PDB file of C-alpha atoms and ligand atoms in Angstrom:
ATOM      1  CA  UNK A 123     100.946  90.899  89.057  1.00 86.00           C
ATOM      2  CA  UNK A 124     100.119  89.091  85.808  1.00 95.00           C
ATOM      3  CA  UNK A 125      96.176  88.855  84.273  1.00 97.00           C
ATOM      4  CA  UNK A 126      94.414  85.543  85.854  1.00 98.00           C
ATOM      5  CA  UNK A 127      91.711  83.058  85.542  1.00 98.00           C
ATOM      6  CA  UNK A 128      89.479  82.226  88.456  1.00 98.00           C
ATOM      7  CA  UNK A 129      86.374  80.206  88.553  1.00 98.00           C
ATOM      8  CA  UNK A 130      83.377  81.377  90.574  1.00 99.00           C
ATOM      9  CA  UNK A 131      80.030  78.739  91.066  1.00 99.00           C
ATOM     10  CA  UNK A 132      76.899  80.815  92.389  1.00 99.00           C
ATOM     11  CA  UNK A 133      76.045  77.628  94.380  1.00 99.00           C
ATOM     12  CA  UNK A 134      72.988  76.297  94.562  1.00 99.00           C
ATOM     13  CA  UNK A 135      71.921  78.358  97.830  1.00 99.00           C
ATOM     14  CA  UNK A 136      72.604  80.997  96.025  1.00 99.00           C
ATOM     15  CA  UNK A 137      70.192  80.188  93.076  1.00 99.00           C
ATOM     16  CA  UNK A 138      67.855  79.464  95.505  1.00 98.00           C
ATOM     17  CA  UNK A 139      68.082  82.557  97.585  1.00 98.00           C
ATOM     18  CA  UNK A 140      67.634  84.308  93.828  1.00 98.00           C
ATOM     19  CA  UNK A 141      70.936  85.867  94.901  1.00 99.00           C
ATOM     20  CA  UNK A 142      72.242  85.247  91.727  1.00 98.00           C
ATOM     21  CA  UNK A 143      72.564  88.972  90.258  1.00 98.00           C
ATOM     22  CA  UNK A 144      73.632  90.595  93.550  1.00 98.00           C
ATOM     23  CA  UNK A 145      76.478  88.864  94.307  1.00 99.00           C
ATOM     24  CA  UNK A 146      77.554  88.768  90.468  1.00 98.00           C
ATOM     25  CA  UNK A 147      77.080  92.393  90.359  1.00 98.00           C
ATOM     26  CA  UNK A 148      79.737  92.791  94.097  1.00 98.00           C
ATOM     27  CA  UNK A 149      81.979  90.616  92.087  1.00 99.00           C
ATOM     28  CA  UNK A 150      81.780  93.179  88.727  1.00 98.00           C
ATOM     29  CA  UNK A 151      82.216  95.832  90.588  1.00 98.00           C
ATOM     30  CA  UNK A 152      85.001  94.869  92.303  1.00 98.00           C
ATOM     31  CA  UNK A 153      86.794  94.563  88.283  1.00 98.00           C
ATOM     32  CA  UNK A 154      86.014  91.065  87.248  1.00 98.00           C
ATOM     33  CA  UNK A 155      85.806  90.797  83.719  1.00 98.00           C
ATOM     34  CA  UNK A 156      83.070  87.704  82.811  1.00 98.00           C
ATOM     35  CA  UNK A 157      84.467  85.699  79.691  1.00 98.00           C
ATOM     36  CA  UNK A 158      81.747  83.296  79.864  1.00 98.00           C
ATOM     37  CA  UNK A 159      78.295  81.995  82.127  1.00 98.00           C
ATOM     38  CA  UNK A 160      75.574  79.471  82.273  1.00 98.00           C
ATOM     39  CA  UNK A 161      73.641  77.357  84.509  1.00 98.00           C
ATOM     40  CA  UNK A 162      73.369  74.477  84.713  1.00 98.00           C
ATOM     41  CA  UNK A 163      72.756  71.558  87.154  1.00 98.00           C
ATOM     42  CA  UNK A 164      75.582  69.102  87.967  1.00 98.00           C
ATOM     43  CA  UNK A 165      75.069  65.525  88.182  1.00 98.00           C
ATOM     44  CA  UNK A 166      76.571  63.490  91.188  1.00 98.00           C
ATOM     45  CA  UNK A 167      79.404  62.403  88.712  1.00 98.00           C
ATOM     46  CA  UNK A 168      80.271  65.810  87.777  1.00 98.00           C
ATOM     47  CA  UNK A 169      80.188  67.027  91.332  1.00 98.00           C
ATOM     48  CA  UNK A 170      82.440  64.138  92.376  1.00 98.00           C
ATOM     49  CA  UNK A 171      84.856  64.628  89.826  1.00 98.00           C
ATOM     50  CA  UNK A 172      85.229  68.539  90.246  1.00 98.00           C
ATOM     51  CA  UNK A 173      85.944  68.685  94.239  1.00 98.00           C
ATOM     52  CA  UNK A 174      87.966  64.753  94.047  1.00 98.00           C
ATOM     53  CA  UNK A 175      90.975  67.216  96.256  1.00 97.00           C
ATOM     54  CA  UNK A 176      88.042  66.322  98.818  1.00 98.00           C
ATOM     55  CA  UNK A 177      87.208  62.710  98.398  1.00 98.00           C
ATOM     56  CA  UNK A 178      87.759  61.205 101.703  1.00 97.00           C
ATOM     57  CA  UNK A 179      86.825  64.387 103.700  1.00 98.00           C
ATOM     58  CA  UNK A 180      84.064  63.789 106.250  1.00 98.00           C
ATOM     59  CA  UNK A 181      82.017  66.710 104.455  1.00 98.00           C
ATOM     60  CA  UNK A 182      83.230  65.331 100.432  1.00 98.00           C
ATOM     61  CA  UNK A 183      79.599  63.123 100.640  1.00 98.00           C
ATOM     62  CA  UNK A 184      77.361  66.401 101.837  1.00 98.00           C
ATOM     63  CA  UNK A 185      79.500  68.342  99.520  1.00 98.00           C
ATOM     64  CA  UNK A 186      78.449  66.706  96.938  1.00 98.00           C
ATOM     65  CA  UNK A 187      74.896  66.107  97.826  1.00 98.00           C
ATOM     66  CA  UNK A 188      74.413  69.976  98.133  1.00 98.00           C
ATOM     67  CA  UNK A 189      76.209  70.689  94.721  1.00 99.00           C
ATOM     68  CA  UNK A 190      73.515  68.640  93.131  1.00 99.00           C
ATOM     69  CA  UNK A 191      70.787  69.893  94.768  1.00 98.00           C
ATOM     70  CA  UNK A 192      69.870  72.262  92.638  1.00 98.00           C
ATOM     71  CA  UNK A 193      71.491  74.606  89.369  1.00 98.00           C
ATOM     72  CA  UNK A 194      74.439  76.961  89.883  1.00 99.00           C
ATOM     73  CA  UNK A 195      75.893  79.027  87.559  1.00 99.00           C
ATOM     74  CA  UNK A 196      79.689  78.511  87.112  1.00 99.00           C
ATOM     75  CA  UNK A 197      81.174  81.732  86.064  1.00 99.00           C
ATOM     76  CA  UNK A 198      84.599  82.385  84.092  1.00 98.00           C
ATOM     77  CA  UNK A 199      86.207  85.407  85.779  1.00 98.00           C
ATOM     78  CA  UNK A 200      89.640  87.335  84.638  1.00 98.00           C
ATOM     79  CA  UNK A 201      91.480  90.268  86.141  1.00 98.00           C
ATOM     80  CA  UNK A 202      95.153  90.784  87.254  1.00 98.00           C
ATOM     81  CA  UNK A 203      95.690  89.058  90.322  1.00 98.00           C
ATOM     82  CA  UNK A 204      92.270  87.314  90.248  1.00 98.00           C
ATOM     83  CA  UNK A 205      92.724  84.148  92.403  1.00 98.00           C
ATOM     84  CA  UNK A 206      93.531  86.228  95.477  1.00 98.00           C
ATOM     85  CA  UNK A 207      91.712  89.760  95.114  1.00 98.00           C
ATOM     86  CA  UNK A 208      88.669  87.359  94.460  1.00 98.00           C
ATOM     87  CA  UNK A 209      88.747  84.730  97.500  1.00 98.00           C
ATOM     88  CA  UNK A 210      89.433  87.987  99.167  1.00 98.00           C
ATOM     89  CA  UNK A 211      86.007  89.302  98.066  1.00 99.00           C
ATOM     90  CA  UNK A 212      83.981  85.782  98.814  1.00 99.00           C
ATOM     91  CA  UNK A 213      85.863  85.561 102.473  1.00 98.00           C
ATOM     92  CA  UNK A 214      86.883  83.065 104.966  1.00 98.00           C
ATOM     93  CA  UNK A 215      84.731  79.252 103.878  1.00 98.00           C
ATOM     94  CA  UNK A 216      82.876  79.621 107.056  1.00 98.00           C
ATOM     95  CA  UNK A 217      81.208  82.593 107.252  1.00 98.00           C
ATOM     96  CA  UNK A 218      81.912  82.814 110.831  1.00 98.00           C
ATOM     97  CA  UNK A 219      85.271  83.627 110.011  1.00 98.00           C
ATOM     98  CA  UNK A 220      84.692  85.690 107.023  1.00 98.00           C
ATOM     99  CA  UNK A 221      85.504  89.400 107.271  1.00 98.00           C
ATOM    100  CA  UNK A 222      82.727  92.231 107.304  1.00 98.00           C
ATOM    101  CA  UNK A 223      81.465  92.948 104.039  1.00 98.00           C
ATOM    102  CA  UNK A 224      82.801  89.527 101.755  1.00 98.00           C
ATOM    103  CA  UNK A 225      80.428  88.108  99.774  1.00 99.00           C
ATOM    104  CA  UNK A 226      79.709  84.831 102.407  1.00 98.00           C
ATOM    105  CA  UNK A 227      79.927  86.970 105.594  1.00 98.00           C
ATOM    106  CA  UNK A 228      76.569  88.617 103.782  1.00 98.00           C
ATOM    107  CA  UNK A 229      74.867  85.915 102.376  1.00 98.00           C
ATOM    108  CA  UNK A 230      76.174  82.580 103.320  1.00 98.00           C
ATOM    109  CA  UNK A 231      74.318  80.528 106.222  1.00 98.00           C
ATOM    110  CA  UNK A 232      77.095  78.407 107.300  1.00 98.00           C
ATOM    111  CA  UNK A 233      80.367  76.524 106.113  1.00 98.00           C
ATOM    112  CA  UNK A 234      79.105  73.745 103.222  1.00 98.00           C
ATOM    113  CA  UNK A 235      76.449  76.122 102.224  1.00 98.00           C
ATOM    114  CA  UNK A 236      78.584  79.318 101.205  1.00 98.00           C
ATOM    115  CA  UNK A 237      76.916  80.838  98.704  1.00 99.00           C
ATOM    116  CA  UNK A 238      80.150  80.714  95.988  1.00 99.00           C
ATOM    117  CA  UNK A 239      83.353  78.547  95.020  1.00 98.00           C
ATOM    118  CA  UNK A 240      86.366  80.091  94.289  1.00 98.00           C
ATOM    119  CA  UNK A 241      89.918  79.117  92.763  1.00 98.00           C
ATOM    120  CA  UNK A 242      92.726  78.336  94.693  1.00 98.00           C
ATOM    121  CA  UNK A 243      95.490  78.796  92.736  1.00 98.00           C
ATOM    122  CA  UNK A 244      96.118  81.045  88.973  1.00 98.00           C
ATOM    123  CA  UNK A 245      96.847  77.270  88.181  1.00 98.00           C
ATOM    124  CA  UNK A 246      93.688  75.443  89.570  1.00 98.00           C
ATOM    125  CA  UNK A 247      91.740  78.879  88.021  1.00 98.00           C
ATOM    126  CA  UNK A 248      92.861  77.933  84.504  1.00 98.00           C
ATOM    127  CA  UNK A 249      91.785  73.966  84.980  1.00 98.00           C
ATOM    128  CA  UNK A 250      88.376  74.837  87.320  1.00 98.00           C
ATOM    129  CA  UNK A 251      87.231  77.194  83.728  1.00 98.00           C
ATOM    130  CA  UNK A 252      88.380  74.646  81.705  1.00 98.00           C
ATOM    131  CA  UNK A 253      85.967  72.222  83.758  1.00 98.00           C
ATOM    132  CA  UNK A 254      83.189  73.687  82.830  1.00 98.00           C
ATOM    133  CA  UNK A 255      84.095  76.026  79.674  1.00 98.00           C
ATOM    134  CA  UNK A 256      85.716  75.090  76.408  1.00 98.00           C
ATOM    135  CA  UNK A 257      87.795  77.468  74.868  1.00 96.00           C
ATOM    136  CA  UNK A 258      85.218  78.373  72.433  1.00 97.00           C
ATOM    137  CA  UNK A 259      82.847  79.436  74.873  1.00 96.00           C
ATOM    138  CA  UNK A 260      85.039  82.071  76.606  1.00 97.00           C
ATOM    139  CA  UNK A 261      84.594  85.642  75.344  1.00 88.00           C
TER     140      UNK A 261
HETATM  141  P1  IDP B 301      86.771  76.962  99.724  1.00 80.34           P
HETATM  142  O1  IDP B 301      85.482  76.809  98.966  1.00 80.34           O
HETATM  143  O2  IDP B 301      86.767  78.191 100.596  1.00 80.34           O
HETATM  144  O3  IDP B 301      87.984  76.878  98.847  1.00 80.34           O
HETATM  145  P2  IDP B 301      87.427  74.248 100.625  1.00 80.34           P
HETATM  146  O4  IDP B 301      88.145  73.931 101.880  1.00 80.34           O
HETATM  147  O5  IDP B 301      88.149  74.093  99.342  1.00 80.34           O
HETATM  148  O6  IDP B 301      86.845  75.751 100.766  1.00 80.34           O
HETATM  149  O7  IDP B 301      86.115  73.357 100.607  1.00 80.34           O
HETATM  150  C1  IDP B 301      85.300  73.273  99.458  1.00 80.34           C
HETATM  151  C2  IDP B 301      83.855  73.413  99.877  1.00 80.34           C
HETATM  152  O8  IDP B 301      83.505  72.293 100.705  1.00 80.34           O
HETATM  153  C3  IDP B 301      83.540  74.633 100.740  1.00 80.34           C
HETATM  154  O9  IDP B 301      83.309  75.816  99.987  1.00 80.34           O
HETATM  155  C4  IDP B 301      82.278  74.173 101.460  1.00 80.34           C
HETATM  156  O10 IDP B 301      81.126  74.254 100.616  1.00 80.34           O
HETATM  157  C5  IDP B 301      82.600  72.699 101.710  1.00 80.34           C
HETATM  158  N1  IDP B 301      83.242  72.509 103.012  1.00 80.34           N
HETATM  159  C6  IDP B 301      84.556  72.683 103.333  1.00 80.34           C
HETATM  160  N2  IDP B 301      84.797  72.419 104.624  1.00 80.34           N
HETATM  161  C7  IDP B 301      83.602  72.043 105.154  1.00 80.34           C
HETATM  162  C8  IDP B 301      83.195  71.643 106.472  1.00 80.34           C
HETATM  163  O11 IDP B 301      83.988  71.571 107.427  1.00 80.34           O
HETATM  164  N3  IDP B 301      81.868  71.353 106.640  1.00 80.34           N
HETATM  165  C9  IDP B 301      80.957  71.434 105.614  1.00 80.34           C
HETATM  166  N4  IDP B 301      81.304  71.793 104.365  1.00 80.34           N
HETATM  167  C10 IDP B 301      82.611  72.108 104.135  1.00 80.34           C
HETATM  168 MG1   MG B 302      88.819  75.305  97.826  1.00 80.34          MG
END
């Protein structure tokens, strides 16, 4: 197992809920180190650009809507084996099919509105920060 980088988004259901510090403080326990947050709101462009792997996808248009509904936070996460142990954490992207106790089985209300993003891939971890997080700003 070697140290990764994943990228968590408190979507904006989250925010909205004011879910923001419980579900950051399941991921912290569970031995996330945070190297850097902030919110912020995205603009359509942003939104688009960020989940393009989706472009063409009957939900890439309600994605997107939803994503810019409202601030998120992105967060910077590291541990060893991050991508996994942490989209083990979030659960299945419906929460119908998420297991007891993940982070969307407890808080999401259905599939687009999920409550967090996660990596999925060490590789897409390190580019997803990068989106949203210089170098500079990463503690
Ligand atoms: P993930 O977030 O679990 O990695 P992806 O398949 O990468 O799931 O999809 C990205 C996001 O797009 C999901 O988290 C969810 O918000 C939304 N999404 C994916 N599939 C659907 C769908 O079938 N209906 C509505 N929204 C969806
Ligand atoms: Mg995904």
């Amino acid at each position: 197992m070697s140290v990764e980088r994943t990228l968590c988004i408190l979507k904006p259901d989250c925010v909205r809920k004011n879910l923001q510090g419980e579900v950051l403080s399941r991921i912290q326990k569970a031995g996330f180190k945070v190297l850097g947050l902030k919110q912020i709101r995205l603009t359509k462009e942003e939104a688009g650009a960020f989940y393009a792997v989706h472009k063409g996808k009957p939900f890439y248009n309600g994605l997107v809507e939803f994503m810019t509904s409202g601030p998120c936070v992105p967060v910077a996460l590291q541990k060893e084996n991050a991508v996994a142990d942490y989209r083990a954490l979030i659960g299945a992207t419906d929460p119908k099919d998420a297991e007891p106790g993940t982070i969307r089985k407890l808080f999401a209300d259905n599939k687009g509105e999920n409550i967090v993003h996660g990596s999925d891939s060490p590789e897409n971890g390190k580019i997803e920060v990068a989106f949203f997080f210089p170098e500079s700003e990463l503690i």
